[in-house]
């Protein structure tokens, strides 16, 4: 349920109404807009006496939320959510650029890539330390040592780090060590993991599952937000279709649909979508043109010898060259990079 207050509503009115709703087993999520206050209400809203609420002079209307996701719903929060990570804002006018290798491989590798993507203008360094591989015989990541190397690269370059968490057992370490916790496509519906990260105050990059609908993705965001952590960044990374030429099919309509349905920022991962490095630049441009809040791109200094996802990784030089066309496309919508 959403309760829209009119311009006469005072802080005391909001407090009074919140108290009434809370004593009826509901949680209230207020949004203070420029002209209006909106109270998102979750919980046992059946219990609320709607007439009693509507009779208040400062209440304009009550809206029912049809969708099963509430906190992630744009009705709850008409303005775009902004997520602050250090001095960077995700979801605002400046695009978020996350770049780095699929996996951390060595100190020299991660440091070299970090320095180069930083010089090119990236705002965040990505790198997998724990990898969700299809085969148990494939490289599983450098694990704790990989996290240490990411921290070292952060110290050397100042770039905040993004890395994938696969298990609740490592949650405390990730909360301590990384700036944005990535939840990969394969874990998008690992509900225990989602509940656990919902208890933290870390920004979460939530990737769309391999065959997940928008509603399923938003329900996963809801799991995190229901726990109190509202700092969720959605990520479209391609979905399974009948096509096998590309690794996945990049669904650019996700940006438009998710922005209409939700207030959360959405970024695009063209690397895992295409699976081919030579598609990454054009798909990145398309993603910015369609209104994505940013990109997460796999960049490797020696793609041919990368231990993981070399075929979809672009070089630091190509990444640097991509920034200018992206800046020009962003400018069309008065955005920067
Ligand atoms: C990754 O980002 O390296 C990754 C494994 O992505 P996804 O979960 O989208 O497959
Ligand atoms: Mn990868």
XYZ file of C-alpha atoms and ligand atoms in Angstrom:
348
model
C 0.000 0.000 0.000
C 1.146 3.543 -0.760
C -0.224 6.542 1.111
C 0.257 9.852 -0.655
C 0.143 12.885 1.623
C -0.731 16.365 0.414
C 1.320 19.545 0.845
C -0.271 20.371 4.210
C 1.281 17.319 5.906
C 3.583 18.193 8.793
C 6.288 16.156 10.493
C 3.838 15.514 13.374
C 1.223 14.225 10.927
C 3.745 11.800 9.447
C 4.714 10.659 12.926
C 1.088 10.169 13.993
C 0.202 8.160 10.898
C 3.391 6.107 11.102
C 2.590 5.212 14.712
C -0.909 4.060 13.742
C 0.432 1.945 10.859
C 3.195 0.433 12.990
C 0.829 -0.551 15.762
C -1.080 -2.439 13.076
C 1.864 -4.670 12.159
C 3.093 -2.609 9.245
C 6.437 -1.088 8.356
C 6.560 2.380 6.870
C 9.088 3.538 4.266
C 8.721 7.295 3.785
C 9.965 9.162 0.722
C 10.246 12.918 0.975
C 9.790 14.417 -2.479
C 9.986 18.056 -3.424
C 6.212 18.566 -3.188
C 4.870 15.394 -1.657
C 5.515 12.872 1.047
C 4.849 9.271 0.115
C 4.555 6.519 2.681
C 5.239 3.040 1.388
C 3.590 0.538 3.705
C 4.530 -3.148 3.881
C 3.253 -5.871 6.165
C -0.271 -6.824 7.073
C -1.922 -3.938 5.238
C -5.325 -5.720 5.315
C -5.578 -4.642 8.923
C -5.400 -0.946 8.102
C -8.664 0.967 8.377
C -8.527 2.772 5.028
C -11.396 5.148 5.807
C -9.729 6.235 9.006
C -6.554 7.035 7.040
C -8.405 8.713 4.155
C -10.336 10.912 6.608
C -7.172 12.666 7.658
C -6.927 16.121 6.084
C -3.324 15.637 5.124
C -3.893 12.361 3.236
C -4.420 12.757 -0.498
C -4.950 9.154 -1.559
C -4.205 5.512 -0.972
C -2.858 3.366 -3.789
C -2.747 -0.396 -3.805
C 0.451 -1.953 -5.077
C -0.474 -4.820 -7.358
C 3.038 -6.175 -7.825
C 4.516 -8.569 -5.250
C 7.626 -6.396 -4.851
C 7.004 -3.375 -2.673
C 10.209 -1.687 -1.512
C 11.745 -2.133 -4.966
C 8.603 -0.713 -6.589
C 8.682 2.724 -8.164
C 5.282 3.452 -6.615
C 6.969 3.339 -3.217
C 9.736 5.662 -4.279
C 8.922 7.712 -7.381
C 12.376 9.261 -7.600
C 15.403 7.295 -8.776
C 17.380 5.787 -5.922
C 20.903 7.080 -5.589
C 23.503 4.790 -4.090
C 26.544 6.337 -2.541
C 29.845 4.456 -2.574
C 32.647 6.609 -1.194
C 32.551 9.812 -3.228
C 30.700 8.209 -6.154
C 26.945 8.185 -6.718
C 25.339 5.327 -8.628
C 22.041 6.064 -10.379
C 22.559 9.790 -10.847
C 23.690 11.832 -13.836
C 27.160 10.377 -13.969
C 27.528 6.888 -15.431
C 29.111 4.215 -13.273
C 32.006 2.465 -14.998
C 33.170 -0.799 -13.457
C 36.058 -2.546 -15.210
C 38.514 -5.331 -14.533
C 39.235 -8.978 -15.156
C 36.831 -11.849 -14.708
C 39.219 -13.276 -12.096
C 42.119 -12.013 -10.095
C 45.122 -14.050 -11.292
C 48.213 -12.454 -9.754
C 49.427 -9.257 -8.155
C 51.040 -8.087 -11.396
C 47.875 -8.807 -13.407
C 45.368 -7.055 -11.156
C 47.616 -4.100 -10.467
C 48.416 -3.515 -14.132
C 44.746 -3.732 -15.142
C 43.641 -1.551 -12.206
C 46.116 1.190 -13.103
C 45.124 1.148 -16.747
C 41.350 1.211 -16.230
C 41.766 3.929 -13.618
C 43.784 6.030 -16.082
C 41.046 5.472 -18.677
C 38.396 6.813 -16.286
C 36.839 3.761 -14.629
C 35.294 4.435 -11.226
C 35.446 0.882 -9.845
C 37.644 -2.197 -10.201
C 35.957 -5.567 -10.650
C 37.648 -8.921 -10.060
C 36.463 -12.354 -9.059
C 38.146 -14.023 -6.103
C 35.545 -16.788 -5.712
C 34.282 -17.946 -9.093
C 31.006 -19.742 -9.859
C 32.343 -22.097 -12.552
C 30.172 -24.545 -14.445
C 32.827 -27.246 -14.070
C 34.303 -28.196 -10.700
C 37.576 -28.874 -12.555
C 37.876 -25.277 -13.814
C 39.835 -22.585 -11.952
C 37.750 -21.649 -8.896
C 39.425 -18.321 -8.163
C 42.284 -17.257 -5.896
C 39.828 -17.015 -3.002
C 41.146 -15.187 0.067
C 44.437 -14.372 -1.633
C 42.452 -12.869 -4.510
C 40.613 -10.592 -2.087
C 43.935 -9.464 -0.613
C 45.221 -8.631 -4.100
C 42.075 -6.647 -4.853
C 42.576 -4.692 -1.630
C 46.174 -4.048 -2.640
C 45.048 -2.775 -6.065
C 42.513 -0.527 -4.308
C 45.214 0.867 -2.050
C 47.487 1.553 -5.014
C 44.875 3.124 -7.302
C 42.103 4.379 -5.024
C 39.527 2.415 -7.038
C 36.774 0.860 -4.901
C 36.383 -2.881 -5.522
C 33.485 -5.055 -6.682
C 33.666 -8.809 -6.140
C 31.296 -11.754 -6.140
C 30.127 -13.387 -2.918
C 28.911 -16.973 -3.267
C 28.553 -18.174 0.289
C 27.186 -16.839 3.575
C 30.309 -18.263 5.199
C 32.357 -15.473 3.587
C 29.876 -12.672 4.222
C 31.678 -10.964 7.132
C 34.933 -10.965 5.196
C 33.259 -9.412 2.165
C 31.512 -6.758 4.268
C 34.903 -5.869 5.667
C 36.902 -6.046 2.434
C 34.866 -5.029 -0.606
C 33.020 -1.861 -1.541
C 30.219 -3.457 -3.558
C 29.189 -7.081 -3.080
C 28.259 -8.764 -6.350
C 25.624 -11.495 -6.343
C 26.055 -13.460 -9.531
C 23.411 -14.689 -11.944
C 23.603 -18.209 -10.548
C 22.888 -17.016 -7.027
C 20.142 -14.539 -7.864
C 17.625 -16.831 -6.227
C 19.798 -18.070 -3.373
C 17.285 -16.716 -0.902
C 19.335 -17.462 2.220
C 22.235 -15.501 0.749
C 19.892 -12.647 -0.213
C 18.443 -12.535 3.313
C 21.937 -12.473 4.799
C 23.158 -9.571 2.654
C 19.885 -7.805 3.453
C 21.133 -7.570 7.031
C 24.254 -5.643 5.980
C 24.623 -2.050 4.894
C 26.807 -2.817 1.868
C 25.810 -1.794 -1.661
C 24.829 -4.917 -3.609
C 25.202 -5.517 -7.334
C 22.461 -8.033 -8.094
C 22.816 -9.764 -11.446
C 19.799 -11.060 -13.338
C 19.528 -14.850 -13.267
C 20.139 -16.881 -16.399
C 16.430 -17.248 -17.122
C 14.923 -14.808 -14.663
C 11.982 -12.559 -15.475
C 12.027 -8.900 -14.436
C 9.588 -9.745 -11.665
C 11.833 -12.515 -10.361
C 14.824 -10.161 -10.391
C 12.840 -7.522 -8.523
C 11.615 -10.108 -6.006
C 15.252 -10.967 -5.329
C 15.974 -7.273 -4.801
C 12.969 -7.248 -2.476
C 14.511 -10.018 -0.354
C 17.569 -7.818 0.204
C 15.551 -4.667 0.805
C 13.069 -6.368 3.132
C 15.989 -7.004 5.483
C 16.703 -3.284 5.610
C 19.433 -2.957 2.980
C 18.005 -0.726 0.273
C 21.278 -0.217 -1.571
C 20.625 -2.529 -4.495
C 21.989 -2.027 -8.002
C 20.399 -4.242 -10.658
C 22.466 -5.718 -13.469
C 21.317 -7.107 -16.811
C 23.952 -9.568 -18.069
C 22.146 -11.400 -20.830
C 19.594 -14.164 -20.593
C 19.300 -17.698 -21.957
C 17.510 -17.897 -25.277
C 17.490 -20.394 -28.138
C 20.411 -18.523 -29.745
C 23.780 -20.165 -29.272
C 26.016 -17.853 -31.336
C 26.277 -15.441 -28.430
C 26.864 -16.652 -24.864
C 23.585 -15.069 -23.811
C 21.144 -12.611 -25.367
C 21.546 -9.068 -24.083
C 18.117 -7.775 -23.141
C 18.399 -4.017 -23.442
C 14.683 -3.647 -22.838
C 15.536 -4.566 -19.235
C 16.752 -1.005 -18.706
C 13.458 0.483 -19.846
C 11.246 -2.053 -18.102
C 13.125 -2.052 -14.810
C 13.298 1.722 -14.705
C 9.548 1.888 -15.154
C 8.848 -0.782 -12.548
C 11.516 0.169 -10.038
C 13.525 3.101 -8.706
C 16.734 1.079 -8.418
C 19.715 1.839 -10.664
C 20.449 -0.632 -13.448
C 23.760 -1.315 -15.093
C 24.622 -3.496 -18.081
C 27.245 -6.227 -18.379
C 27.880 -6.571 -22.116
C 30.757 -9.021 -21.574
C 28.789 -11.927 -20.097
C 25.898 -11.158 -22.432
C 27.854 -11.413 -25.672
C 30.646 -13.770 -24.675
C 32.645 -12.210 -27.528
C 35.034 -9.303 -26.975
C 34.364 -7.731 -30.362
C 30.715 -7.156 -29.483
C 31.416 -5.482 -26.171
C 32.112 -1.961 -27.383
C 29.017 -1.633 -29.593
C 26.783 -3.171 -26.910
C 28.214 -0.754 -24.348
C 27.298 2.175 -26.556
C 23.807 0.788 -27.038
C 23.417 0.327 -23.273
C 24.305 3.946 -22.582
C 22.006 5.119 -25.384
C 19.086 3.216 -23.879
C 19.636 4.830 -20.469
C 21.624 2.360 -18.380
C 23.146 3.863 -15.244
C 26.491 2.290 -15.984
C 28.466 -0.648 -17.285
C 30.470 -3.502 -15.861
C 33.029 -4.603 -18.442
C 35.612 -7.375 -18.376
C 39.028 -5.944 -19.169
C 42.180 -8.062 -19.307
C 45.773 -7.122 -20.150
C 46.387 -10.489 -21.850
C 42.995 -11.835 -22.967
C 44.483 -14.750 -24.934
C 46.008 -16.165 -21.756
C 43.302 -15.189 -19.260
C 42.349 -18.044 -16.935
C 38.685 -17.148 -17.234
C 36.506 -15.409 -19.841
C 39.393 -14.200 -22.029
C 37.211 -14.475 -25.147
C 34.862 -11.805 -23.862
C 37.512 -9.515 -22.356
C 38.641 -6.337 -24.051
C 42.124 -4.892 -23.616
C 42.772 -1.824 -21.460
C 43.591 0.091 -24.653
C 40.220 -0.708 -26.184
C 38.525 0.163 -22.895
C 40.248 3.549 -22.866
C 39.246 4.213 -26.476
C 35.627 3.344 -25.675
C 35.266 6.101 -23.094
C 35.053 8.958 -25.599
C 32.145 7.583 -27.679
C 30.376 6.672 -24.427
C 30.857 10.226 -23.181
C 29.341 11.601 -26.394
C 26.330 9.279 -26.186
C 25.813 10.106 -22.509
C 25.866 13.795 -23.377
C 22.738 13.405 -25.523
C 20.803 12.832 -22.308
C 22.768 15.437 -20.355
C 24.746 12.783 -18.562
C 28.452 12.497 -17.926
C 30.883 9.652 -17.555
C 31.087 -12.481 -13.441
O 30.727 -11.308 -13.327
O 32.277 -12.815 -13.530
C 30.051 -13.530 -13.536
C 30.320 -14.796 -13.228
O 28.880 -13.053 -13.973
P 27.424 -13.748 -14.050
O 27.045 -14.080 -12.649
O 26.589 -12.684 -14.672
O 27.564 -14.964 -14.938
Mn 33.433 -13.554 -16.146
